[in-house]
mmCIF file of C-alpha atoms in Angstrom:
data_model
loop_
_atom_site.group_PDB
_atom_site.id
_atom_site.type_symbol
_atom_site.label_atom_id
_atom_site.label_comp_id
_atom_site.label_asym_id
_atom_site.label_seq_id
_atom_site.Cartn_x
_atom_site.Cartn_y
_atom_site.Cartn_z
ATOM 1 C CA UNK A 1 6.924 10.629 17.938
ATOM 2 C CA UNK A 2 9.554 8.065 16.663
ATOM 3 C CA UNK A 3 9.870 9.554 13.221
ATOM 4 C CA UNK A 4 12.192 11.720 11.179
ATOM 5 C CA UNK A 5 10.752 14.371 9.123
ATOM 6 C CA UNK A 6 11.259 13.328 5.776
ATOM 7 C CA UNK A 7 9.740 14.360 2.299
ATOM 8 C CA UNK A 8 7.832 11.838 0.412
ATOM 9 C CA UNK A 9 8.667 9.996 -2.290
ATOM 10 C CA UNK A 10 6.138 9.592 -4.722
ATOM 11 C CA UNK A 11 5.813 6.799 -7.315
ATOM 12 C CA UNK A 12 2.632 6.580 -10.071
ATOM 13 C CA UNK A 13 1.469 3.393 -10.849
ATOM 14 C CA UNK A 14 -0.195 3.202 -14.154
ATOM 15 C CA UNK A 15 -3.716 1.113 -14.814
ATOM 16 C CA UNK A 16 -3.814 -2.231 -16.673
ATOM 17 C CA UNK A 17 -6.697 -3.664 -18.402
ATOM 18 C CA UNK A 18 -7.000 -5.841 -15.347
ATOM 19 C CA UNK A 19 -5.351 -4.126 -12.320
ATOM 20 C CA UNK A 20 -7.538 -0.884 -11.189
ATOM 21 C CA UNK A 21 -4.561 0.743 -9.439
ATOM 22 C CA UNK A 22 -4.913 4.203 -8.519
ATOM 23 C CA UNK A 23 -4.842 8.452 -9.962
ATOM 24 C CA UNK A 24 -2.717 8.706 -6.910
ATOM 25 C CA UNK A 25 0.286 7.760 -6.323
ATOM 26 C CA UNK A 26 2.080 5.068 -3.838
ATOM 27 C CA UNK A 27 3.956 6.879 -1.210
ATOM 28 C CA UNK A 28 7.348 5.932 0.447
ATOM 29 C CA UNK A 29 8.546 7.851 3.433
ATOM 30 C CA UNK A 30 12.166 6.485 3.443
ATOM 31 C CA UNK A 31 13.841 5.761 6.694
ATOM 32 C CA UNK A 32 11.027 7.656 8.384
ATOM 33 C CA UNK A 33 10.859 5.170 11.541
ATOM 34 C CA UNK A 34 13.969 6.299 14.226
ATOM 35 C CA UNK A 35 13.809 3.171 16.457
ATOM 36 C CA UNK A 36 13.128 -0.068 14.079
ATOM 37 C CA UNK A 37 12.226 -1.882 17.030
ATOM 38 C CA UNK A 38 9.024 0.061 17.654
ATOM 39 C CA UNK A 39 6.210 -1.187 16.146
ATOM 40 C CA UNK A 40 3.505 1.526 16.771
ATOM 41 C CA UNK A 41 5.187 3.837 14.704
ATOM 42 C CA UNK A 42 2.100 5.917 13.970
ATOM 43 C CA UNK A 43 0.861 7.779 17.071
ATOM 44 C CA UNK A 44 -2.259 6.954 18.722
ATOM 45 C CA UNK A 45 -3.917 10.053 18.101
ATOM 46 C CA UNK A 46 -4.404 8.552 14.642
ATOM 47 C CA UNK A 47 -5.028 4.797 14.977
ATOM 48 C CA UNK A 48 -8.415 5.619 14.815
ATOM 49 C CA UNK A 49 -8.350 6.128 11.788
ATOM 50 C CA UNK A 50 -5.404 4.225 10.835
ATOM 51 C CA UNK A 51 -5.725 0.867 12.726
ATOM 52 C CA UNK A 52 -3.187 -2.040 12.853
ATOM 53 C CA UNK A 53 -3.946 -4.987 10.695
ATOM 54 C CA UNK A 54 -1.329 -7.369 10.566
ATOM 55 C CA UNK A 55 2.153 -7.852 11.844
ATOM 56 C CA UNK A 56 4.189 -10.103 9.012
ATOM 57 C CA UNK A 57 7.751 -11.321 8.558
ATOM 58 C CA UNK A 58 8.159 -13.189 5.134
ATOM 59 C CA UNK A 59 11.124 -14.692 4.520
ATOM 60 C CA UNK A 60 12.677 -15.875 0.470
ATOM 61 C CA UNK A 61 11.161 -19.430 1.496
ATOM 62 C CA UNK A 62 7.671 -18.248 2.113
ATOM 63 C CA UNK A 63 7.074 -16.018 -0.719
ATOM 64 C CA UNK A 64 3.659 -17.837 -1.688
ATOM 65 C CA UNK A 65 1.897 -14.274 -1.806
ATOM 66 C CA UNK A 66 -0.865 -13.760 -4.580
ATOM 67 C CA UNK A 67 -1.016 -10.452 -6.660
ATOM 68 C CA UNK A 68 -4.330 -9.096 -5.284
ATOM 69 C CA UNK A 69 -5.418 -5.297 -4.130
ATOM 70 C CA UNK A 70 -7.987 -4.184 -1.799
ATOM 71 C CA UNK A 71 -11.079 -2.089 -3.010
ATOM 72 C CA UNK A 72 -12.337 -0.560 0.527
ATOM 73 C CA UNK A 73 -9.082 0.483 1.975
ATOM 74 C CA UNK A 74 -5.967 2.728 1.316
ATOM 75 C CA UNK A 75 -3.297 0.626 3.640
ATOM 76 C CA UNK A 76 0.097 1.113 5.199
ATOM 77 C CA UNK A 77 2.987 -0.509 5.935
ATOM 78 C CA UNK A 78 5.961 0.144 8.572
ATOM 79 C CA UNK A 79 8.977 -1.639 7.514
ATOM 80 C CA UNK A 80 10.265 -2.882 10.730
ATOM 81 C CA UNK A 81 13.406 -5.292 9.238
ATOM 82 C CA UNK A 82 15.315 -6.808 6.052
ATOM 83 C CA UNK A 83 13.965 -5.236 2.375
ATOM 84 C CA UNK A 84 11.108 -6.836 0.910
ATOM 85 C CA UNK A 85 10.814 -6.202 -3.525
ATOM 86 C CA UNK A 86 7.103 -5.819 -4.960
ATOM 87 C CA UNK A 87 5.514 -5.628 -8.070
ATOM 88 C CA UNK A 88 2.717 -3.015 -8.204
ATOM 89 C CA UNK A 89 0.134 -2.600 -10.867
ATOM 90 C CA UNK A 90 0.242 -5.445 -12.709
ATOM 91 C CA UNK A 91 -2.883 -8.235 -12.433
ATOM 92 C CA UNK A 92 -1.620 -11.985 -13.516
ATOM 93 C CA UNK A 93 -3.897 -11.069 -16.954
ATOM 94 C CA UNK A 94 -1.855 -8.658 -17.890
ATOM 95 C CA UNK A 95 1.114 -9.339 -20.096
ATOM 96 C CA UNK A 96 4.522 -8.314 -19.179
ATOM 97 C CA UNK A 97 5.013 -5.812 -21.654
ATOM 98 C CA UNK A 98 3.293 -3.046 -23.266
ATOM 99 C CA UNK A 99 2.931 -2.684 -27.305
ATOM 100 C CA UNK A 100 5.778 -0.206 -27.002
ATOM 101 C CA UNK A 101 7.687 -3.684 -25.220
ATOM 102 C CA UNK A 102 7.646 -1.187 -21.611
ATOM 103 C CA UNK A 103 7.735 -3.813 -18.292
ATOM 104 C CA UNK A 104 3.971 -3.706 -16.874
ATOM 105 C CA UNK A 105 3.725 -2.801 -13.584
ATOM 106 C CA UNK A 106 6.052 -1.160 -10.941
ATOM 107 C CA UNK A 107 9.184 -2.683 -9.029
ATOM 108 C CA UNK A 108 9.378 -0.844 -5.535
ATOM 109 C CA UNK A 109 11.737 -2.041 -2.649
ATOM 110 C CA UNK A 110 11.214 -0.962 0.654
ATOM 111 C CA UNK A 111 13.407 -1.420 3.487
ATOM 112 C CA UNK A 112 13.899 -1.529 7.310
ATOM 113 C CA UNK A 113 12.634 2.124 8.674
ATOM 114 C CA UNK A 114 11.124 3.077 5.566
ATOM 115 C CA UNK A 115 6.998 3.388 5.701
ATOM 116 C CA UNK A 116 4.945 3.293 2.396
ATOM 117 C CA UNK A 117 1.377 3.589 1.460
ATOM 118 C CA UNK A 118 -0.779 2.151 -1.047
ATOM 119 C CA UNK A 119 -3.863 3.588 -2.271
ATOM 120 C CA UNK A 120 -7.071 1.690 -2.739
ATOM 121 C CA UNK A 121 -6.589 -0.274 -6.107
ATOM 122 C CA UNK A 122 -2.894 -1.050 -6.400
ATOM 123 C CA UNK A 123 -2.390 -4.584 -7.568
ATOM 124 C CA UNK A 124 0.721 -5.601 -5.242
ATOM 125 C CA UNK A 125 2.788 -8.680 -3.920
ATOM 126 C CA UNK A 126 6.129 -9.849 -2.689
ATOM 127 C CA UNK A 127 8.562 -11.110 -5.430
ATOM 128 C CA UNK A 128 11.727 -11.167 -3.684
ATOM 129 C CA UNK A 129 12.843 -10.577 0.428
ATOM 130 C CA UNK A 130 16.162 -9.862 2.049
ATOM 131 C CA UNK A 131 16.713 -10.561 6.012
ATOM 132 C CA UNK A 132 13.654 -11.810 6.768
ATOM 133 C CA UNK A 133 11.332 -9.025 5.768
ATOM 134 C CA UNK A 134 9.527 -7.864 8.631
ATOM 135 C CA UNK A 135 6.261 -5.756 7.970
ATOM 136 C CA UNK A 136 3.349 -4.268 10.073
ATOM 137 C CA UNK A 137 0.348 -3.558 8.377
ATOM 138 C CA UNK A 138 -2.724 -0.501 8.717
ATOM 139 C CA UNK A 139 -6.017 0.291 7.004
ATOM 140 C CA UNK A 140 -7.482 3.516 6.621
ATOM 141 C CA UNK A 141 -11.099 3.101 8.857
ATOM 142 C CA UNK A 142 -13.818 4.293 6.521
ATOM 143 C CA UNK A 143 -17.374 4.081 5.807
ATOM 144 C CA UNK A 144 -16.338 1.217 3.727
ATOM 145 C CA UNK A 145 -14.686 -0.968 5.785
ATOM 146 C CA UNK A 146 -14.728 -1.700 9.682
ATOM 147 C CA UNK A 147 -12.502 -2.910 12.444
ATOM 148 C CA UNK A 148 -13.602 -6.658 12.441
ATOM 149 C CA UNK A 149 -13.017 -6.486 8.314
ATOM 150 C CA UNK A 150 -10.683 -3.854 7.725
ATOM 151 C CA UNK A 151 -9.780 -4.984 4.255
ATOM 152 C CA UNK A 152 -10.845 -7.010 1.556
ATOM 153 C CA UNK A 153 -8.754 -8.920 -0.924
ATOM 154 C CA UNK A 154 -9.396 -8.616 -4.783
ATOM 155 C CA UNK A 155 -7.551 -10.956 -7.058
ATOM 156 C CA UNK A 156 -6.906 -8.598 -10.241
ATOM 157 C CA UNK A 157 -8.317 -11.538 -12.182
ATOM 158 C CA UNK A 158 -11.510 -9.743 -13.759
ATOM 159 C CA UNK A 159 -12.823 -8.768 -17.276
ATOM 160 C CA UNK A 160 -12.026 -5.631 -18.694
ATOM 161 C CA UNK A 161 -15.221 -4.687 -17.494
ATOM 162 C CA UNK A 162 -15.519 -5.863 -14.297
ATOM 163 C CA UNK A 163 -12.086 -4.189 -13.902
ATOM 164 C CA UNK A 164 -13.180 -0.481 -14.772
ATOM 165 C CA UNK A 165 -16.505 -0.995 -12.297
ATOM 166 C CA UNK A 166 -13.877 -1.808 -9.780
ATOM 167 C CA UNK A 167 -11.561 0.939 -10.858
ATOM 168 C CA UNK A 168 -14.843 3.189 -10.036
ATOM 169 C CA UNK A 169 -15.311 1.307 -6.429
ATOM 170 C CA UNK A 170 -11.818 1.711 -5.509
ATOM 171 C CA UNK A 171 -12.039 5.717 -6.412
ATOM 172 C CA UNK A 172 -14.991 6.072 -4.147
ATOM 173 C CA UNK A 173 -12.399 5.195 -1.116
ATOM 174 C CA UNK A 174 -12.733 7.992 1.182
ATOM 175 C CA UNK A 175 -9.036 9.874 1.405
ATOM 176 C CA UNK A 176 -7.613 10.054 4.683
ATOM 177 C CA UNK A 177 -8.557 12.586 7.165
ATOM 178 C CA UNK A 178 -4.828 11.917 8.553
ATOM 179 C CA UNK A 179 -1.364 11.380 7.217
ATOM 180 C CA UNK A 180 -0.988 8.061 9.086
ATOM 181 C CA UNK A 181 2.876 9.266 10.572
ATOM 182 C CA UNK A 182 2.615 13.099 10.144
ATOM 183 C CA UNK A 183 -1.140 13.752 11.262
ATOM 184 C CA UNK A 184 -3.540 16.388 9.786
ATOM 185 C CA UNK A 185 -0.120 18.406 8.571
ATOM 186 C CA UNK A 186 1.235 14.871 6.790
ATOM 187 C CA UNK A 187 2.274 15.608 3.285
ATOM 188 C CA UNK A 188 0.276 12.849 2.002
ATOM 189 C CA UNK A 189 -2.548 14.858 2.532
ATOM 190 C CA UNK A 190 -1.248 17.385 -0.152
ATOM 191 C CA UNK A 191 -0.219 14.775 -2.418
ATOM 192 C CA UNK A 192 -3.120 12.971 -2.430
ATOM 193 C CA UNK A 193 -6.102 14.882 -4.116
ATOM 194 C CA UNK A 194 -8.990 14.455 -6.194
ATOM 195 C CA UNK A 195 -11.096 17.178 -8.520
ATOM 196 C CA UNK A 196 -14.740 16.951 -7.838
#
């Protein structure tokens, strides 16, 4: 399998009154992939479960990308070039500091090798690129979802109220059977669990 054995690294995003993020937490696998240049970096014995959705290299002079989160899907990213910065958590509603004058919301960079997962929820978009950031995309199949849709795109834009129903829908996200590099062993099996 073209990966190193690496430990996770795991980073809590926080809800906002208008982003439903997530009780678990975003994972980075840093400089997980060996080869950069392969871009099925998670083995087919779990595509079925994790399958590819997009293949996308953004560059500083296309960063037109739209805080938004998807409510069916925990997805996945292998970093296949340059460093792309996001900000996680925070909806466009939400101001950019709390009352104790904290930054809302999460910078994360990831880089070339590294792979990182999102849960279900996690407001997230591209604020800054390096080397032409080059990104594969991959959803995790559920009873929510399917292969011809296997996300959906929420705009963080809602009510208070519409917010925690979503918060709720995003929850109810099946977790993954697999840990989409390691397999039923992954780590992010361990780290991500839920009482009842």
């Amino acid at each position: 399998m073209p990966v190193n054995t690496v430990p996770p690294e795991l980073i809590p995003v926080p809800s906002t009154a208008h982003s439903p993020n997530s009780d678990l937490p975003v994972i980075a696998f840093r400089e997980a992939l060996i080869d950069r240049a392969i871009e099925g970096a998670f083995a087919s014995v779990y595509t079925s479960e994790w399958p590819r959705g997009g293949h996308w290299k953004i560059s500083r002079e296309q960063l037109t990308a739209t805080p938004h989160y998807h409510a069916t899907t925990h997805e996945a990213y292998t970093v296949l070039k340059g460093s792309g910065t996001y900000l996680l958590g925070k909806s466009p509603l939400d101001p950019d500091a709390d009352a104790q004058g904290n930054p809302v919301g999460v910078n994360f960079v990831a880089r070339a090798e590294d792979v990182f997962i999102f849960p279900a929820g996690v407001t997230h978009f591209v604020t800054d690129t390096e080397d032409d950031h080059k990104i594969i995309g991959y959803y995790s199949l559920n009873d929510r979802n399917s292969l011809e849709e296997p996300y959906d795109i929420e705009y963080a834009l809602d009510s208070v109220e519409e917010t925690d129903r979503m918060r709720e829908k995003c929850r109810q996200v099946p977790l993954p059977v697999h840990d989409p590099i390691y397999g039923k062993e992954g780590p992010l099996l361990s780290a991500w669990k839920r009482d009842g």
